[in-house]
mmCIF file of N, CA and C in Angstrom:
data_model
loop_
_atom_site.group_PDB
_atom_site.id
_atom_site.type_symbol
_atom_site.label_atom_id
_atom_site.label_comp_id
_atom_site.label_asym_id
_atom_site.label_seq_id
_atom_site.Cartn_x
_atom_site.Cartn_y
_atom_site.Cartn_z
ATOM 1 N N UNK A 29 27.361 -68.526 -1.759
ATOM 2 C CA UNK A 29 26.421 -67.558 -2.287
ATOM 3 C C UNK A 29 27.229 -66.380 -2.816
ATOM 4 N N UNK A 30 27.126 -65.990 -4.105
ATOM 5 C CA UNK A 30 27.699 -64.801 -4.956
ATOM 6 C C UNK A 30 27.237 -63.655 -4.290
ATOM 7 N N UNK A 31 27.870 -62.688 -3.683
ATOM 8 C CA UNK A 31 27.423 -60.728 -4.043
ATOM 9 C C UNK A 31 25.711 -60.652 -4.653
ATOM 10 N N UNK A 32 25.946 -61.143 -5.863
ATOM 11 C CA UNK A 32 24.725 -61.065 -6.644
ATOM 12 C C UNK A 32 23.440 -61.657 -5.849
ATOM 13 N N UNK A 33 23.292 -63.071 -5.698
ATOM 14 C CA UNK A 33 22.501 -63.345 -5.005
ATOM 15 C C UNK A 33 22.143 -63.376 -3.980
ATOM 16 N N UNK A 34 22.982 -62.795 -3.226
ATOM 17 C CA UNK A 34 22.684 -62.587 -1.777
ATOM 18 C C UNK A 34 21.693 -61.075 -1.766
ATOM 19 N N UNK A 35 22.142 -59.911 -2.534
ATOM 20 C CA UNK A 35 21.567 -58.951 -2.410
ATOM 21 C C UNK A 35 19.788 -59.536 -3.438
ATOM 22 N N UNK A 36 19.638 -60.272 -3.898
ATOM 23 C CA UNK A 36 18.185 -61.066 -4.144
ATOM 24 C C UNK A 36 17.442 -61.684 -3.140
ATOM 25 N N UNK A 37 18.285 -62.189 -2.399
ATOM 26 C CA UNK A 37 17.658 -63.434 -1.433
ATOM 27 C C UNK A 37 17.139 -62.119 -0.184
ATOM 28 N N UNK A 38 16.255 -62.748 0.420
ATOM 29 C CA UNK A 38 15.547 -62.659 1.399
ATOM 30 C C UNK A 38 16.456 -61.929 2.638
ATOM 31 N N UNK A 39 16.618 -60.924 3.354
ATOM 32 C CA UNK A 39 17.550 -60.529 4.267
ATOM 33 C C UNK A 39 16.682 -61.056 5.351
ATOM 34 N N UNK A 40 17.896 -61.045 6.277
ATOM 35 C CA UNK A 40 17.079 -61.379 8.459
ATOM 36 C C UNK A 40 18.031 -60.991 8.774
ATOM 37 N N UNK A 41 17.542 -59.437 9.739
ATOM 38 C CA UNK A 41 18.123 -58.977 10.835
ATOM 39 C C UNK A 41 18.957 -59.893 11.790
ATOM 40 N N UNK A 42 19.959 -59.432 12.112
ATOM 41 C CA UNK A 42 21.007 -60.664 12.874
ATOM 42 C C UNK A 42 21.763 -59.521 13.931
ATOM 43 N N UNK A 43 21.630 -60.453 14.863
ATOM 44 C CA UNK A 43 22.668 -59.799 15.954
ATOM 45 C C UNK A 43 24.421 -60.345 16.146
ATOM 46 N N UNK A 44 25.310 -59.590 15.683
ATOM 47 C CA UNK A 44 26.456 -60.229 15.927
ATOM 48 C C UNK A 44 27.680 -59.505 16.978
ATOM 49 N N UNK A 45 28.528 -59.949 17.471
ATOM 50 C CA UNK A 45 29.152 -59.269 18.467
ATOM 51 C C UNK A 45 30.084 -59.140 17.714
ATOM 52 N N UNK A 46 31.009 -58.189 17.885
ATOM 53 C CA UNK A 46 32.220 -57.477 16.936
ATOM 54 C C UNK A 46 33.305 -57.187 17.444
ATOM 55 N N UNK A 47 34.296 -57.351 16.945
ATOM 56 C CA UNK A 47 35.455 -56.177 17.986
ATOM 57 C C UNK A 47 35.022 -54.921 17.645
ATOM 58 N N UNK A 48 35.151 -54.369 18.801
ATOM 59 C CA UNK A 48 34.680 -52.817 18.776
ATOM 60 C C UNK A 48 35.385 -51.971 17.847
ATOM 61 N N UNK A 49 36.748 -51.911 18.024
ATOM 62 C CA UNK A 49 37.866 -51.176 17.373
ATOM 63 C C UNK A 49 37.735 -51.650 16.347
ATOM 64 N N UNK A 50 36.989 -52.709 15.619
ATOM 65 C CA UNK A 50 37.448 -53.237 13.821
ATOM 66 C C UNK A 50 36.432 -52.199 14.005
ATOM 67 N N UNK A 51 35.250 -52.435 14.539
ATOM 68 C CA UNK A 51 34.013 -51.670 14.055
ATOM 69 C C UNK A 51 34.245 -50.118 13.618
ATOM 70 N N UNK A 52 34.521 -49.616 15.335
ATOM 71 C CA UNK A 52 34.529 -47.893 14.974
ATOM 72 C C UNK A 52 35.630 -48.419 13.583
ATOM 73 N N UNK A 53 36.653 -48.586 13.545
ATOM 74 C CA UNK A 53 37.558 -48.469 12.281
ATOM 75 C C UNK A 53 36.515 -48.795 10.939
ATOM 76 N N UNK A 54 36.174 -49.609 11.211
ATOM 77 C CA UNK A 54 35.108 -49.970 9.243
ATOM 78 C C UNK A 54 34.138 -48.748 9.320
ATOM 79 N N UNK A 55 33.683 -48.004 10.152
ATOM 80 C CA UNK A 55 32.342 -47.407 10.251
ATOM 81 C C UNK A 55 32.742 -46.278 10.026
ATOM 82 N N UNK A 56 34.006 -45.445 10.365
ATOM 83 C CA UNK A 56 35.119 -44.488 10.645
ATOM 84 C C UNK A 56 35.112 -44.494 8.512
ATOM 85 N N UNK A 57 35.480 -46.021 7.918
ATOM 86 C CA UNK A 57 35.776 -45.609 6.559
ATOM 87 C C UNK A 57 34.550 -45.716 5.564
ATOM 88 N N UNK A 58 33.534 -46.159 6.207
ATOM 89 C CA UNK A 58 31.869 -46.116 5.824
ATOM 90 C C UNK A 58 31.892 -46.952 4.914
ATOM 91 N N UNK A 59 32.579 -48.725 5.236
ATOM 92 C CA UNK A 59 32.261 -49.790 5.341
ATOM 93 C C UNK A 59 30.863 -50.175 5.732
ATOM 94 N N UNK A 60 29.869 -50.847 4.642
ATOM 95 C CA UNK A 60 28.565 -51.220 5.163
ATOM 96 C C UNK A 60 28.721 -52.615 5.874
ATOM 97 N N UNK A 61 28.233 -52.398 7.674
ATOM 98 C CA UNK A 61 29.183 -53.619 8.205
ATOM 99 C C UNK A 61 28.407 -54.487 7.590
ATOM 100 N N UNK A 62 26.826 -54.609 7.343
ATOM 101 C CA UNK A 62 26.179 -55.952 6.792
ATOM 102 C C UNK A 62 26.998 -56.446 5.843
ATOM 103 N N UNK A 63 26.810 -55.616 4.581
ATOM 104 C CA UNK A 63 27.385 -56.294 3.343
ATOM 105 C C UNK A 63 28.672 -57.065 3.896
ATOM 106 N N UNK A 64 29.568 -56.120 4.668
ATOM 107 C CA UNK A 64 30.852 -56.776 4.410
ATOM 108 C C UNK A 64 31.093 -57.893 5.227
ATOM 109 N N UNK A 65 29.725 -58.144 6.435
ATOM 110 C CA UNK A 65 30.190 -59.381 7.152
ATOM 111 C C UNK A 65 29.613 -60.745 6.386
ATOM 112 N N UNK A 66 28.304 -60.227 5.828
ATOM 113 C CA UNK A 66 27.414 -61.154 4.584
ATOM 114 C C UNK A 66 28.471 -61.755 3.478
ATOM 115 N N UNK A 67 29.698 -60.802 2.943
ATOM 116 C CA UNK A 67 30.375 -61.414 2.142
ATOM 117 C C UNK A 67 31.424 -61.837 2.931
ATOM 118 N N UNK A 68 31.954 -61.903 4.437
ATOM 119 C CA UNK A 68 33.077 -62.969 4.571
ATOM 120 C C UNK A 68 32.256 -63.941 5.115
ATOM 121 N N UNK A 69 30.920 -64.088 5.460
ATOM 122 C CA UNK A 69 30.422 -65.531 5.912
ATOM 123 C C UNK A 69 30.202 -66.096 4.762
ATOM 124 N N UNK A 70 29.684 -65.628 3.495
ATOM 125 C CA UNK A 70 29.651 -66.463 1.748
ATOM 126 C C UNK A 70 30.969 -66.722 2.247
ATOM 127 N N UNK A 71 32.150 -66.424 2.027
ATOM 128 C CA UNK A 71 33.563 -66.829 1.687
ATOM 129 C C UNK A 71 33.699 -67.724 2.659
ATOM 130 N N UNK A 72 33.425 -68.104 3.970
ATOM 131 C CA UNK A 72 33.929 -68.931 5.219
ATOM 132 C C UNK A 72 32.893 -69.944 4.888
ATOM 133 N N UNK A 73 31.674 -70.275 4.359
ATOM 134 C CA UNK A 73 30.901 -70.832 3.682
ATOM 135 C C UNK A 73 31.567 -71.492 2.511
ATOM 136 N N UNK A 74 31.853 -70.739 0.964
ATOM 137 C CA UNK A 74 32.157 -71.501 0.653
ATOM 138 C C UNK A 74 34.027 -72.296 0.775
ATOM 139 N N UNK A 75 34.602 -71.729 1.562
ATOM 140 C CA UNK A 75 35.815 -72.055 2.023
ATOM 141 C C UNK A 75 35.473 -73.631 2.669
ATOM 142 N N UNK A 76 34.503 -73.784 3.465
ATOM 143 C CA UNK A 76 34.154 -75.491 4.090
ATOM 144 C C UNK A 76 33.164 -76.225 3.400
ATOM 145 N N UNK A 77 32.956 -75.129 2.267
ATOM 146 C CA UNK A 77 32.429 -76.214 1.289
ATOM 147 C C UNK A 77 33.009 -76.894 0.634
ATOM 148 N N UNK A 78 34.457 -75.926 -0.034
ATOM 149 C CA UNK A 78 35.558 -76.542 -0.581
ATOM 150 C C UNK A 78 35.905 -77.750 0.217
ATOM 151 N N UNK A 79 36.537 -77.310 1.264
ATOM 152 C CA UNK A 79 37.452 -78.539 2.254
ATOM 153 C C UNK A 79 36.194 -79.703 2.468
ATOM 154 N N UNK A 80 35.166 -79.565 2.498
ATOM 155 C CA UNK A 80 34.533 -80.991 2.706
ATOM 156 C C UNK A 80 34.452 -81.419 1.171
ATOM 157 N N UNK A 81 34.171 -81.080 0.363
ATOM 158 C CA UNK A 81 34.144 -81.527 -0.837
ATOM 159 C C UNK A 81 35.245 -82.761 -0.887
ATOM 160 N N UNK A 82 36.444 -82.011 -0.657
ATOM 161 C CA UNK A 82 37.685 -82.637 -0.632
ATOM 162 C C UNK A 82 37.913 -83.504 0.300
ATOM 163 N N UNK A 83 37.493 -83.778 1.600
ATOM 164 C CA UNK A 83 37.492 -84.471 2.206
ATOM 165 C C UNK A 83 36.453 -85.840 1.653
ATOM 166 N N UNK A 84 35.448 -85.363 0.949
ATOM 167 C CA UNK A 84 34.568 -86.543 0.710
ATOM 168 C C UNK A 84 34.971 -87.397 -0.602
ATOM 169 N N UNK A 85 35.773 -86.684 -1.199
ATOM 170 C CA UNK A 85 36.406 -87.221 -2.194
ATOM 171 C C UNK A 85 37.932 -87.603 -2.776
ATOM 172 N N UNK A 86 38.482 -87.705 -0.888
ATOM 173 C CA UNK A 86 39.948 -87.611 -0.983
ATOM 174 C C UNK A 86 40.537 -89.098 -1.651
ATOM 175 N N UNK A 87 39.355 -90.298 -1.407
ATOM 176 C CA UNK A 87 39.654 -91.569 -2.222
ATOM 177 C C UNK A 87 39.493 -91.584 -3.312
ATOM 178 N N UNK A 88 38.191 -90.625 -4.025
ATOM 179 C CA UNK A 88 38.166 -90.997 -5.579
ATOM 180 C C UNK A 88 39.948 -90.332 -6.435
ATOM 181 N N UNK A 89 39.781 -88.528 -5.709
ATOM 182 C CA UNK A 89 41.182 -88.181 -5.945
ATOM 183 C C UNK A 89 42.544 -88.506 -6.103
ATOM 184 N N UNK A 90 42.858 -89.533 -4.690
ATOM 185 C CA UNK A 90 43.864 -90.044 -4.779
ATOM 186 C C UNK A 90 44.175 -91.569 -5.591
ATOM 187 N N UNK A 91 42.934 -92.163 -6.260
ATOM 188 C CA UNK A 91 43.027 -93.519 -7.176
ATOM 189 C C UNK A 91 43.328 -92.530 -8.100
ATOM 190 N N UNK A 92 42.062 -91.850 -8.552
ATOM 191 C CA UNK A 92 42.889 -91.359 -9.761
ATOM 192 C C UNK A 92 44.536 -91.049 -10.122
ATOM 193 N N UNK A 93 45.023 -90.006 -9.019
ATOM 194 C CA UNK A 93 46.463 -89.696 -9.067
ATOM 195 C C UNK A 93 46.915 -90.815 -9.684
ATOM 196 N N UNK A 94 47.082 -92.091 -8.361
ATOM 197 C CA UNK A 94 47.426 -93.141 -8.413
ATOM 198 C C UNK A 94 47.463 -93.947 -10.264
ATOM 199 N N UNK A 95 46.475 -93.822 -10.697
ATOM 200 C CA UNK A 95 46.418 -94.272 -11.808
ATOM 201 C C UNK A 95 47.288 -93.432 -13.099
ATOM 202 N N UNK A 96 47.293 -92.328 -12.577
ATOM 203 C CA UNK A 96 47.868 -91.154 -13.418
ATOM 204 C C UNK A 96 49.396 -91.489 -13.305
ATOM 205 N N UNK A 97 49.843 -92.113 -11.990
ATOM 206 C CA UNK A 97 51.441 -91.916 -12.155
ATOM 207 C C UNK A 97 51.341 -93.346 -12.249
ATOM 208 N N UNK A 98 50.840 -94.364 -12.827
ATOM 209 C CA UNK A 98 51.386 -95.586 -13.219
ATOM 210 C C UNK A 98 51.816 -95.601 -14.526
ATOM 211 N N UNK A 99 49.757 -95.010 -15.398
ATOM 212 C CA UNK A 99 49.766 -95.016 -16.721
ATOM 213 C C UNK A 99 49.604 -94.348 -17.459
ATOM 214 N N UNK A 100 50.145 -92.965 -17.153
ATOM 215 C CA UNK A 100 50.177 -91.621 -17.117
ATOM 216 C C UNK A 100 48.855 -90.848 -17.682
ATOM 217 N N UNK A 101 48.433 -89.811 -18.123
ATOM 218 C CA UNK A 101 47.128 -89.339 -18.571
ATOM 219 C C UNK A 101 47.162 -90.178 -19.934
ATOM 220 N N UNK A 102 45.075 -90.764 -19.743
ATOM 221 C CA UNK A 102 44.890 -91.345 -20.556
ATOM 222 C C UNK A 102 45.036 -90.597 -21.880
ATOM 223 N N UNK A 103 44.594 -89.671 -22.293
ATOM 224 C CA UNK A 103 44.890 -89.195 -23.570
ATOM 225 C C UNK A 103 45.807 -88.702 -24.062
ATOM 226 N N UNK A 104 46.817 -88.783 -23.483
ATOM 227 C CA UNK A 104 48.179 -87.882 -24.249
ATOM 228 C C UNK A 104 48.629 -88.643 -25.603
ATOM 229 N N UNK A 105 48.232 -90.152 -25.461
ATOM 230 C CA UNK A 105 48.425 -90.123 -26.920
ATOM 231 C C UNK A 105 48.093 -89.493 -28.430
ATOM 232 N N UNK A 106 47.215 -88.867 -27.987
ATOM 233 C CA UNK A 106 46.385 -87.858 -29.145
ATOM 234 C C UNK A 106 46.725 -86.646 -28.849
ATOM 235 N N UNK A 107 47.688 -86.609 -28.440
ATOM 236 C CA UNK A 107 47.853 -84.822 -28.508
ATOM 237 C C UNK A 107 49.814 -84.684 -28.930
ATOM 238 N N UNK A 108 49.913 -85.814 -29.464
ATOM 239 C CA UNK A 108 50.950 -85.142 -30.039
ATOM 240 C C UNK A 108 51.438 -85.601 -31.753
#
């Protein structure tokens, strides 16, 4: 989820436990803790979206390679 759409979508109050000391420190530099914990759970979100992606497609990936270092990229004949 983008910055953008998150501040669209629907908010819910959430209870989360913190280190204290990050806290007083973010609150100390008037860090909004929502926003900023809302945007590292998007990022830890899409971070295991990435890695499963990749995991679900580590066979199509690696034939391809495979095919790439036999018969090298199909189109390079047209590009030179």
């Amino acid at each position: 989820m983008r910055a953008a759409e998150a501040t669209k979508s629907t908010r819910k109050p959430t209870n989360l436990s913190l280190d204290s000391a990050l806290l007083k420190e973010a609150k100390a530099l008037g860090i909004n803790i929502s926003r900023a914990a809302e945007a590292g759970i998007a990022e830890a979100v899409k971070r295991h979206k990435q890695e499963q992606w990749l995991k679900e497609n580590a066979s199509a990936l690696a034939s391809s390679n495979a095919y790439v270092e036999t018969n090298g990229l199909p189109l390079t004949r047209h590009c030179q």
